[in-house]
Amino acid sequence: MVTVVRWSWEAAEMTNREEAEIQISELDLLSSMFPYEEEFTVTDQLAVAELKHFIDNESAEMPSSKIQFVLNVKPEDSNASMVKFSMVCALPFEYPSVLPEITVRSPLLSRSQQAQLNLDLKTYLMQNCSVTTSNAVRSEDVVFTRLWIYSHHIYNKQKRKNIIEWSKELSLSGFCMPGKPGVVCVEGLQSSCEEFWSRIRRLTWKRILIRHREDISLEGGCLAEIQKQRKFSALEEKCFDAHGARGNHMDLGQLYQFLEEKGCADIFQMYFGVEGH
């Protein structure tokens, strides 16, 4: 049996602390409904601590991190060990006055099926769970995002594997150039890009940052519109005539040519401070 929990808030405008209190209450409710860690996991306990501090202290500033959690739903077959799907949820600071950010993942779905499922879910939330605040319905367009990430270097094989696997899991396209410096580009649904960045930046790096970000609103964005915005068909690792003592320096001229072919030549100067050729 599958239990569907639906939140619906139609109330006057709430204060930030009232919204924060509701978020903590819902986390408590979910932890009681799903008591096992393999079912329900809050991925950033520091964010929870910051939110509780904000509630208890009037002088406290708004938390810097969103509440994020993962809910794993298992098949009805009690003999099956594989998780059927996972629901990754992030609560914006204004939740429940605005909709939660929900992404569903499953290894049983293809990349296109997963992208369509998450678009349909977002549409459903906007149409059926929008909150009425001060007699105005808040809604949002589907946002396509492209992140250009810079790292001092990318050598570690496990990190390189994570970049490929996480992008595939989140239906993101782009490329990764390992070596020194390291360049990563991911593109797709905004929530998926932000989840990718959240995971990547938690790894140990000498230096990593988002060098540039592109956000494109797609009104009622369907899968075809999302696909139309992509400059890359999938995320792949790109090596450009590696050289140097450790074979870890890429030919930046070839990188520029690759970016130019993809219509992204202007990004080269943002990364390296010089015009490419």
PDB file of C-alpha atoms in Angstrom:
ATOM      1  CA  MET A   1       0.000   0.000   0.000  1.00  0.00           C
ATOM      2  CA  VAL A   2       1.308   3.429  -0.913  1.00  0.00           C
ATOM      3  CA  THR A   3       0.430   6.326   1.367  1.00  0.00           C
ATOM      4  CA  VAL A   4       0.265   9.733  -0.294  1.00  0.00           C
ATOM      5  CA  VAL A   5       0.827  12.710   1.999  1.00  0.00           C
ATOM      6  CA  ARG A   6      -0.378  16.026   0.602  1.00  0.00           C
ATOM      7  CA  TRP A   7       0.307  19.428   2.122  1.00  0.00           C
ATOM      8  CA  SER A   8      -2.073  22.300   1.414  1.00  0.00           C
ATOM      9  CA  TRP A   9      -1.646  25.728   3.018  1.00  0.00           C
ATOM     10  CA  GLU A  10      -4.157  28.504   2.413  1.00  0.00           C
ATOM     11  CA  ALA A  11      -3.537  31.116   5.043  1.00  0.00           C
ATOM     12  CA  ALA A  12      -2.587  34.703   5.612  1.00  0.00           C
ATOM     13  CA  GLU A  13       1.031  35.654   5.126  1.00  0.00           C
ATOM     14  CA  MET A  14       3.260  33.989   7.690  1.00  0.00           C
ATOM     15  CA  THR A  15       6.370  35.323   9.350  1.00  0.00           C
ATOM     16  CA  ASN A  16       9.726  33.704   8.636  1.00  0.00           C
ATOM     17  CA  ARG A  17       9.764  32.130  12.093  1.00  0.00           C
ATOM     18  CA  GLU A  18       6.294  30.660  11.651  1.00  0.00           C
ATOM     19  CA  GLU A  19       7.448  29.148   8.369  1.00  0.00           C
ATOM     20  CA  ALA A  20      10.563  27.797  10.103  1.00  0.00           C
ATOM     21  CA  GLU A  21       8.468  26.247  12.889  1.00  0.00           C
ATOM     22  CA  ILE A  22       6.284  24.490  10.326  1.00  0.00           C
ATOM     23  CA  GLN A  23       9.364  23.073   8.593  1.00  0.00           C
ATOM     24  CA  ILE A  24      10.686  21.614  11.853  1.00  0.00           C
ATOM     25  CA  SER A  25       7.232  20.206  12.674  1.00  0.00           C
ATOM     26  CA  GLU A  26       7.037  18.481   9.290  1.00  0.00           C
ATOM     27  CA  LEU A  27      10.507  16.983   9.736  1.00  0.00           C
ATOM     28  CA  ASP A  28       9.398  15.586  13.098  1.00  0.00           C
ATOM     29  CA  LEU A  29       6.266  14.159  11.482  1.00  0.00           C
ATOM     30  CA  LEU A  30       8.214  12.515   8.669  1.00  0.00           C
ATOM     31  CA  SER A  31      10.771  11.029  11.073  1.00  0.00           C
ATOM     32  CA  SER A  32       7.928   9.436  13.050  1.00  0.00           C
ATOM     33  CA  MET A  33       6.275   8.091   9.888  1.00  0.00           C
ATOM     34  CA  PHE A  34       9.577   6.784   8.503  1.00  0.00           C
ATOM     35  CA  PRO A  35      11.716   5.933  11.559  1.00  0.00           C
ATOM     36  CA  TYR A  36      14.486   4.032   9.763  1.00  0.00           C
ATOM     37  CA  GLU A  37      17.492   5.818   8.284  1.00  0.00           C
ATOM     38  CA  GLU A  38      17.232   3.831   5.050  1.00  0.00           C
ATOM     39  CA  GLU A  39      13.726   5.272   4.606  1.00  0.00           C
ATOM     40  CA  PHE A  40      14.156   8.906   5.628  1.00  0.00           C
ATOM     41  CA  THR A  41      17.387  10.884   5.921  1.00  0.00           C
ATOM     42  CA  VAL A  42      18.009  14.579   6.533  1.00  0.00           C
ATOM     43  CA  THR A  43      21.099  15.260   4.445  1.00  0.00           C
ATOM     44  CA  ASP A  44      22.325  18.402   6.246  1.00  0.00           C
ATOM     45  CA  GLN A  45      21.945  18.369  10.032  1.00  0.00           C
ATOM     46  CA  LEU A  46      23.718  21.733  10.250  1.00  0.00           C
ATOM     47  CA  ALA A  47      20.829  23.309   8.320  1.00  0.00           C
ATOM     48  CA  VAL A  48      18.387  21.868  10.874  1.00  0.00           C
ATOM     49  CA  ALA A  49      20.459  23.243  13.758  1.00  0.00           C
ATOM     50  CA  GLU A  50      20.581  26.688  12.105  1.00  0.00           C
ATOM     51  CA  LEU A  51      16.805  26.664  11.612  1.00  0.00           C
ATOM     52  CA  LYS A  52      16.142  25.732  15.245  1.00  0.00           C
ATOM     53  CA  HIS A  53      18.531  28.464  16.397  1.00  0.00           C
ATOM     54  CA  PHE A  54      16.668  30.950  14.195  1.00  0.00           C
ATOM     55  CA  ILE A  55      13.354  29.917  15.799  1.00  0.00           C
ATOM     56  CA  ASP A  56      14.663  30.222  19.359  1.00  0.00           C
ATOM     57  CA  ASN A  57      16.567  33.500  18.972  1.00  0.00           C
ATOM     58  CA  GLU A  58      14.840  36.663  17.795  1.00  0.00           C
ATOM     59  CA  SER A  59      18.148  38.312  16.926  1.00  0.00           C
ATOM     60  CA  ALA A  60      19.332  35.367  14.808  1.00  0.00           C
ATOM     61  CA  GLU A  61      19.776  35.856  11.072  1.00  0.00           C
ATOM     62  CA  MET A  62      18.051  33.729   8.453  1.00  0.00           C
ATOM     63  CA  PRO A  63      19.767  30.332   8.000  1.00  0.00           C
ATOM     64  CA  SER A  64      22.279  30.039   5.169  1.00  0.00           C
ATOM     65  CA  SER A  65      21.291  26.500   4.095  1.00  0.00           C
ATOM     66  CA  LYS A  66      17.985  24.951   3.032  1.00  0.00           C
ATOM     67  CA  ILE A  67      16.514  21.942   4.789  1.00  0.00           C
ATOM     68  CA  GLN A  68      17.059  18.924   2.526  1.00  0.00           C
ATOM     69  CA  PHE A  69      16.003  15.315   2.996  1.00  0.00           C
ATOM     70  CA  VAL A  70      15.684  12.057   1.073  1.00  0.00           C
ATOM     71  CA  LEU A  71      12.702   9.723   1.277  1.00  0.00           C
ATOM     72  CA  ASN A  72      13.292   6.223  -0.113  1.00  0.00           C
ATOM     73  CA  VAL A  73      10.218   4.258  -1.181  1.00  0.00           C
ATOM     74  CA  LYS A  74      10.589   0.492  -1.442  1.00  0.00           C
ATOM     75  CA  PRO A  75       8.616  -1.905  -3.673  1.00  0.00           C
ATOM     76  CA  GLU A  76       5.498  -3.566  -2.292  1.00  0.00           C
ATOM     77  CA  ASP A  77       7.201  -6.947  -2.701  1.00  0.00           C
ATOM     78  CA  SER A  78       8.686  -7.590   0.766  1.00  0.00           C
ATOM     79  CA  ASN A  79      11.334  -9.872  -0.744  1.00  0.00           C
ATOM     80  CA  ALA A  80      12.765  -7.140  -2.968  1.00  0.00           C
ATOM     81  CA  SER A  81      15.876  -5.418  -1.643  1.00  0.00           C
ATOM     82  CA  MET A  82      16.209  -2.654  -4.263  1.00  0.00           C
ATOM     83  CA  VAL A  83      14.788   0.779  -3.525  1.00  0.00           C
ATOM     84  CA  LYS A  84      12.156   1.530  -6.138  1.00  0.00           C
ATOM     85  CA  PHE A  85      12.666   5.275  -6.131  1.00  0.00           C
ATOM     86  CA  SER A  86      13.990   8.131  -4.028  1.00  0.00           C
ATOM     87  CA  MET A  87      12.377  11.507  -3.452  1.00  0.00           C
ATOM     88  CA  VAL A  88      14.872  14.297  -2.799  1.00  0.00           C
ATOM     89  CA  CYS A  89      13.243  17.346  -1.257  1.00  0.00           C
ATOM     90  CA  ALA A  90      14.586  20.819  -0.455  1.00  0.00           C
ATOM     91  CA  LEU A  91      12.485  23.309   1.486  1.00  0.00           C
ATOM     92  CA  PRO A  92      12.931  26.947   0.413  1.00  0.00           C
ATOM     93  CA  PHE A  93      13.243  29.403   3.309  1.00  0.00           C
ATOM     94  CA  GLU A  94       9.679  30.617   2.610  1.00  0.00           C
ATOM     95  CA  TYR A  95       8.138  27.123   2.648  1.00  0.00           C
ATOM     96  CA  PRO A  96       5.224  26.456   3.077  1.00  0.00           C
ATOM     97  CA  SER A  97       4.358  29.836   1.569  1.00  0.00           C
ATOM     98  CA  VAL A  98       6.116  28.588  -1.589  1.00  0.00           C
ATOM     99  CA  LEU A  99       6.291  25.117  -3.040  1.00  0.00           C
ATOM    100  CA  PRO A 100       8.951  22.587  -2.008  1.00  0.00           C
ATOM    101  CA  GLU A 101      11.636  21.572  -4.511  1.00  0.00           C
ATOM    102  CA  ILE A 102      11.141  17.863  -5.199  1.00  0.00           C
ATOM    103  CA  THR A 103      13.141  15.568  -7.469  1.00  0.00           C
ATOM    104  CA  VAL A 104      12.291  11.897  -7.958  1.00  0.00           C
ATOM    105  CA  ARG A 105      15.056   9.476  -8.963  1.00  0.00           C
ATOM    106  CA  SER A 106      15.026   5.824  -9.911  1.00  0.00           C
ATOM    107  CA  PRO A 107      17.590   3.545 -11.543  1.00  0.00           C
ATOM    108  CA  LEU A 108      14.647   1.854 -13.269  1.00  0.00           C
ATOM    109  CA  LEU A 109      13.889   4.944 -15.364  1.00  0.00           C
ATOM    110  CA  SER A 110      15.731   6.144 -18.436  1.00  0.00           C
ATOM    111  CA  ARG A 111      17.159   9.645 -18.469  1.00  0.00           C
ATOM    112  CA  SER A 112      14.286  11.008 -20.595  1.00  0.00           C
ATOM    113  CA  GLN A 113      11.650   9.236 -18.462  1.00  0.00           C
ATOM    114  CA  GLN A 114      13.149  10.692 -15.299  1.00  0.00           C
ATOM    115  CA  ALA A 115      13.250  14.197 -16.771  1.00  0.00           C
ATOM    116  CA  GLN A 116       9.616  13.944 -17.906  1.00  0.00           C
ATOM    117  CA  LEU A 117       8.508  12.557 -14.524  1.00  0.00           C
ATOM    118  CA  ASN A 118      10.064  15.492 -12.666  1.00  0.00           C
ATOM    119  CA  LEU A 119       8.540  18.009 -15.075  1.00  0.00           C
ATOM    120  CA  ASP A 120       5.124  16.395 -14.598  1.00  0.00           C
ATOM    121  CA  LEU A 121       5.598  16.442 -10.827  1.00  0.00           C
ATOM    122  CA  LYS A 122       6.507  20.132 -10.871  1.00  0.00           C
ATOM    123  CA  THR A 123       3.466  20.905 -13.033  1.00  0.00           C
ATOM    124  CA  TYR A 124       1.219  18.946 -10.665  1.00  0.00           C
ATOM    125  CA  LEU A 125       2.514  20.822  -7.640  1.00  0.00           C
ATOM    126  CA  MET A 126       2.020  24.182  -9.335  1.00  0.00           C
ATOM    127  CA  GLN A 127      -1.529  23.323 -10.422  1.00  0.00           C
ATOM    128  CA  ASN A 128      -2.771  21.538  -7.306  1.00  0.00           C
ATOM    129  CA  CYS A 129      -0.678  22.629  -4.342  1.00  0.00           C
ATOM    130  CA  SER A 130       0.006  26.330  -4.925  1.00  0.00           C
ATOM    131  CA  VAL A 131      -0.441  28.431  -1.801  1.00  0.00           C
ATOM    132  CA  THR A 132      -2.787  31.366  -1.662  1.00  0.00           C
ATOM    133  CA  THR A 133      -1.026  34.220   0.078  1.00  0.00           C
ATOM    134  CA  SER A 134      -2.667  37.640   0.399  1.00  0.00           C
ATOM    135  CA  ASN A 135      -5.180  36.533  -2.267  1.00  0.00           C
ATOM    136  CA  ALA A 136      -2.387  36.039  -4.815  1.00  0.00           C
ATOM    137  CA  VAL A 137      -1.300  32.658  -6.130  1.00  0.00           C
ATOM    138  CA  ARG A 138       2.449  32.243  -6.274  1.00  0.00           C
ATOM    139  CA  SER A 139       3.679  30.201  -9.185  1.00  0.00           C
ATOM    140  CA  GLU A 140       6.955  29.712 -10.988  1.00  0.00           C
ATOM    141  CA  ASP A 141       8.155  28.760 -14.412  1.00  0.00           C
ATOM    142  CA  VAL A 142      10.324  25.759 -15.071  1.00  0.00           C
ATOM    143  CA  VAL A 143      13.926  26.996 -14.922  1.00  0.00           C
ATOM    144  CA  PHE A 144      16.716  25.579 -17.070  1.00  0.00           C
ATOM    145  CA  THR A 145      20.134  26.107 -15.476  1.00  0.00           C
ATOM    146  CA  ARG A 146      23.711  25.796 -16.685  1.00  0.00           C
ATOM    147  CA  LEU A 147      26.532  25.861 -14.125  1.00  0.00           C
ATOM    148  CA  TRP A 148      30.162  26.501 -15.071  1.00  0.00           C
ATOM    149  CA  ILE A 149      32.281  25.130 -12.225  1.00  0.00           C
ATOM    150  CA  TYR A 150      36.000  25.808 -11.727  1.00  0.00           C
ATOM    151  CA  SER A 151      38.329  23.682  -9.620  1.00  0.00           C
ATOM    152  CA  HIS A 152      42.021  24.145  -8.863  1.00  0.00           C
ATOM    153  CA  HIS A 153      42.451  20.586 -10.134  1.00  0.00           C
ATOM    154  CA  ILE A 154      40.515  17.371 -10.712  1.00  0.00           C
ATOM    155  CA  TYR A 155      42.752  14.304 -10.425  1.00  0.00           C
ATOM    156  CA  ASN A 156      40.963  11.889  -8.095  1.00  0.00           C
ATOM    157  CA  LYS A 157      39.396   8.955  -9.970  1.00  0.00           C
ATOM    158  CA  GLN A 158      36.529   8.632  -7.488  1.00  0.00           C
ATOM    159  CA  LYS A 159      35.607  12.297  -7.874  1.00  0.00           C
ATOM    160  CA  ARG A 160      35.677  11.937 -11.646  1.00  0.00           C
ATOM    161  CA  LYS A 161      33.453   8.879 -11.347  1.00  0.00           C
ATOM    162  CA  ASN A 162      31.066  10.772  -9.050  1.00  0.00           C
ATOM    163  CA  ILE A 163      30.762  13.631 -11.544  1.00  0.00           C
ATOM    164  CA  ILE A 164      29.752  11.240 -14.328  1.00  0.00           C
ATOM    165  CA  GLU A 165      27.408   9.089 -12.228  1.00  0.00           C
ATOM    166  CA  TRP A 166      25.678  11.972 -10.407  1.00  0.00           C
ATOM    167  CA  SER A 167      25.063  13.849 -13.644  1.00  0.00           C
ATOM    168  CA  LYS A 168      23.504  10.732 -15.166  1.00  0.00           C
ATOM    169  CA  GLU A 169      21.359  10.168 -12.076  1.00  0.00           C
ATOM    170  CA  LEU A 170      20.138  13.793 -12.157  1.00  0.00           C
ATOM    171  CA  SER A 171      19.529  13.846 -15.936  1.00  0.00           C
ATOM    172  CA  LEU A 172      22.203  16.506 -16.482  1.00  0.00           C
ATOM    173  CA  SER A 173      24.307  17.018 -19.596  1.00  0.00           C
ATOM    174  CA  GLY A 174      27.591  18.889 -19.999  1.00  0.00           C
ATOM    175  CA  PHE A 175      31.254  17.918 -19.732  1.00  0.00           C
ATOM    176  CA  CYS A 176      34.130  17.514 -17.286  1.00  0.00           C
ATOM    177  CA  MET A 177      37.735  18.420 -18.119  1.00  0.00           C
ATOM    178  CA  PRO A 178      40.000  16.783 -15.514  1.00  0.00           C
ATOM    179  CA  GLY A 179      43.540  17.886 -14.729  1.00  0.00           C
ATOM    180  CA  LYS A 180      44.802  21.301 -13.655  1.00  0.00           C
ATOM    181  CA  PRO A 181      42.685  23.393 -13.716  1.00  0.00           C
ATOM    182  CA  GLY A 182      39.490  21.365 -13.629  1.00  0.00           C
ATOM    183  CA  VAL A 183      36.402  22.488 -15.523  1.00  0.00           C
ATOM    184  CA  VAL A 184      32.890  21.099 -15.081  1.00  0.00           C
ATOM    185  CA  CYS A 185      29.745  22.221 -16.893  1.00  0.00           C
ATOM    186  CA  VAL A 186      26.324  20.784 -16.007  1.00  0.00           C
ATOM    187  CA  GLU A 187      22.967  21.778 -17.495  1.00  0.00           C
ATOM    188  CA  GLY A 188      19.375  20.719 -16.891  1.00  0.00           C
ATOM    189  CA  LEU A 189      16.559  21.426 -14.446  1.00  0.00           C
ATOM    190  CA  GLN A 190      17.536  24.059 -11.885  1.00  0.00           C
ATOM    191  CA  SER A 191      16.786  21.789  -8.910  1.00  0.00           C
ATOM    192  CA  SER A 192      18.956  19.016 -10.397  1.00  0.00           C
ATOM    193  CA  CYS A 193      21.878  21.394 -11.024  1.00  0.00           C
ATOM    194  CA  GLU A 194      21.645  22.697  -7.463  1.00  0.00           C
ATOM    195  CA  GLU A 195      21.572  19.156  -6.098  1.00  0.00           C
ATOM    196  CA  PHE A 196      24.672  18.309  -8.171  1.00  0.00           C
ATOM    197  CA  TRP A 197      26.499  21.392  -6.836  1.00  0.00           C
ATOM    198  CA  SER A 198      25.424  20.568  -3.275  1.00  0.00           C
ATOM    199  CA  ARG A 199      27.002  17.112  -3.574  1.00  0.00           C
ATOM    200  CA  ILE A 200      30.163  18.189  -5.397  1.00  0.00           C
ATOM    201  CA  ARG A 201      31.098  21.025  -3.046  1.00  0.00           C
ATOM    202  CA  ARG A 202      30.867  18.696  -0.032  1.00  0.00           C
ATOM    203  CA  LEU A 203      33.835  16.711  -1.353  1.00  0.00           C
ATOM    204  CA  THR A 204      37.357  17.754  -0.379  1.00  0.00           C
ATOM    205  CA  TRP A 205      38.805  20.307  -2.791  1.00  0.00           C
ATOM    206  CA  LYS A 206      41.749  22.676  -2.727  1.00  0.00           C
ATOM    207  CA  ARG A 207      39.466  25.189  -4.408  1.00  0.00           C
ATOM    208  CA  ILE A 208      36.100  24.887  -6.176  1.00  0.00           C
ATOM    209  CA  LEU A 209      33.538  27.510  -7.135  1.00  0.00           C
ATOM    210  CA  ILE A 210      30.797  28.358  -9.616  1.00  0.00           C
ATOM    211  CA  ARG A 211      32.509  30.658 -12.112  1.00  0.00           C
ATOM    212  CA  HIS A 212      29.337  31.449 -14.044  1.00  0.00           C
ATOM    213  CA  ARG A 213      25.657  30.548 -13.910  1.00  0.00           C
ATOM    214  CA  GLU A 214      22.906  30.718 -16.529  1.00  0.00           C
ATOM    215  CA  ASP A 215      19.213  30.516 -15.573  1.00  0.00           C
ATOM    216  CA  ILE A 216      16.542  30.452 -18.293  1.00  0.00           C
ATOM    217  CA  SER A 217      12.822  30.533 -17.404  1.00  0.00           C
ATOM    218  CA  LEU A 218      10.694  28.280 -19.586  1.00  0.00           C
ATOM    219  CA  GLU A 219       7.025  29.068 -19.174  1.00  0.00           C
ATOM    220  CA  GLY A 220       5.259  25.751 -18.671  1.00  0.00           C
ATOM    221  CA  GLY A 221       8.467  24.129 -19.858  1.00  0.00           C
ATOM    222  CA  CYS A 222       7.910  20.686 -21.373  1.00  0.00           C
ATOM    223  CA  LEU A 223      10.624  18.105 -22.007  1.00  0.00           C
ATOM    224  CA  ALA A 224      11.066  19.321 -25.602  1.00  0.00           C
ATOM    225  CA  GLU A 225      11.796  22.874 -24.386  1.00  0.00           C
ATOM    226  CA  ILE A 226      14.323  21.575 -21.866  1.00  0.00           C
ATOM    227  CA  GLN A 227      16.055  19.512 -24.555  1.00  0.00           C
ATOM    228  CA  LYS A 228      16.099  22.504 -26.914  1.00  0.00           C
ATOM    229  CA  GLN A 229      18.125  24.543 -24.390  1.00  0.00           C
ATOM    230  CA  ARG A 230      20.855  21.916 -24.006  1.00  0.00           C
ATOM    231  CA  LYS A 231      24.213  22.617 -25.614  1.00  0.00           C
ATOM    232  CA  PHE A 232      25.492  19.123 -24.770  1.00  0.00           C
ATOM    233  CA  SER A 233      23.834  15.756 -25.423  1.00  0.00           C
ATOM    234  CA  ALA A 234      25.176  14.049 -22.286  1.00  0.00           C
ATOM    235  CA  LEU A 235      27.879  14.597 -19.681  1.00  0.00           C
ATOM    236  CA  GLU A 236      31.208  13.179 -20.767  1.00  0.00           C
ATOM    237  CA  GLU A 237      34.798  13.563 -19.693  1.00  0.00           C
ATOM    238  CA  LYS A 238      36.871  15.572 -22.182  1.00  0.00           C
ATOM    239  CA  CYS A 239      40.677  15.390 -22.365  1.00  0.00           C
ATOM    240  CA  PHE A 240      42.560  17.694 -24.734  1.00  0.00           C
ATOM    241  CA  ASP A 241      46.107  16.458 -25.492  1.00  0.00           C
ATOM    242  CA  ALA A 242      47.220  16.144 -21.865  1.00  0.00           C
ATOM    243  CA  HIS A 243      50.836  17.163 -21.307  1.00  0.00           C
ATOM    244  CA  GLY A 244      53.185  18.267 -18.519  1.00  0.00           C
ATOM    245  CA  ALA A 245      55.291  16.290 -16.047  1.00  0.00           C
ATOM    246  CA  ARG A 246      52.262  14.458 -14.669  1.00  0.00           C
ATOM    247  CA  GLY A 247      50.284  14.487 -17.899  1.00  0.00           C
ATOM    248  CA  ASN A 248      47.599  16.554 -16.245  1.00  0.00           C
ATOM    249  CA  HIS A 249      47.667  19.853 -18.145  1.00  0.00           C
ATOM    250  CA  MET A 250      45.140  20.096 -20.964  1.00  0.00           C
ATOM    251  CA  ASP A 251      45.568  21.966 -24.233  1.00  0.00           C
ATOM    252  CA  LEU A 252      43.469  25.059 -23.527  1.00  0.00           C
ATOM    253  CA  GLY A 253      43.446  25.957 -27.219  1.00  0.00           C
ATOM    254  CA  GLN A 254      41.538  22.749 -27.892  1.00  0.00           C
ATOM    255  CA  LEU A 255      39.222  23.515 -24.973  1.00  0.00           C
ATOM    256  CA  TYR A 256      38.463  26.892 -26.572  1.00  0.00           C
ATOM    257  CA  GLN A 257      37.710  25.245 -29.920  1.00  0.00           C
ATOM    258  CA  PHE A 258      35.388  22.774 -28.187  1.00  0.00           C
ATOM    259  CA  LEU A 259      33.540  25.611 -26.416  1.00  0.00           C
ATOM    260  CA  GLU A 260      33.310  27.569 -29.659  1.00  0.00           C
ATOM    261  CA  GLU A 261      31.737  24.573 -31.397  1.00  0.00           C
ATOM    262  CA  LYS A 262      29.129  24.430 -28.627  1.00  0.00           C
ATOM    263  CA  GLY A 263      28.380  28.167 -28.819  1.00  0.00           C
ATOM    264  CA  CYS A 264      30.047  28.855 -25.459  1.00  0.00           C
ATOM    265  CA  ALA A 265      33.282  30.585 -26.500  1.00  0.00           C
ATOM    266  CA  ASP A 266      32.648  33.582 -24.212  1.00  0.00           C
ATOM    267  CA  ILE A 267      32.975  31.291 -21.189  1.00  0.00           C
ATOM    268  CA  PHE A 268      36.709  30.847 -21.864  1.00  0.00           C
ATOM    269  CA  GLN A 269      37.513  34.413 -20.836  1.00  0.00           C
ATOM    270  CA  MET A 270      35.375  34.049 -17.690  1.00  0.00           C
ATOM    271  CA  TYR A 271      37.476  31.061 -16.684  1.00  0.00           C
ATOM    272  CA  PHE A 272      40.945  32.211 -17.638  1.00  0.00           C
ATOM    273  CA  GLY A 273      40.771  36.005 -17.987  1.00  0.00           C
ATOM    274  CA  VAL A 274      41.996  35.983 -21.604  1.00  0.00           C
ATOM    275  CA  GLU A 275      40.311  35.660 -24.958  1.00  0.00           C
ATOM    276  CA  GLY A 276      40.639  32.279 -26.585  1.00  0.00           C
ATOM    277  CA  HIS A 277      41.942  31.563 -30.069  1.00  0.00           C
TER     278      HIS A 277
END
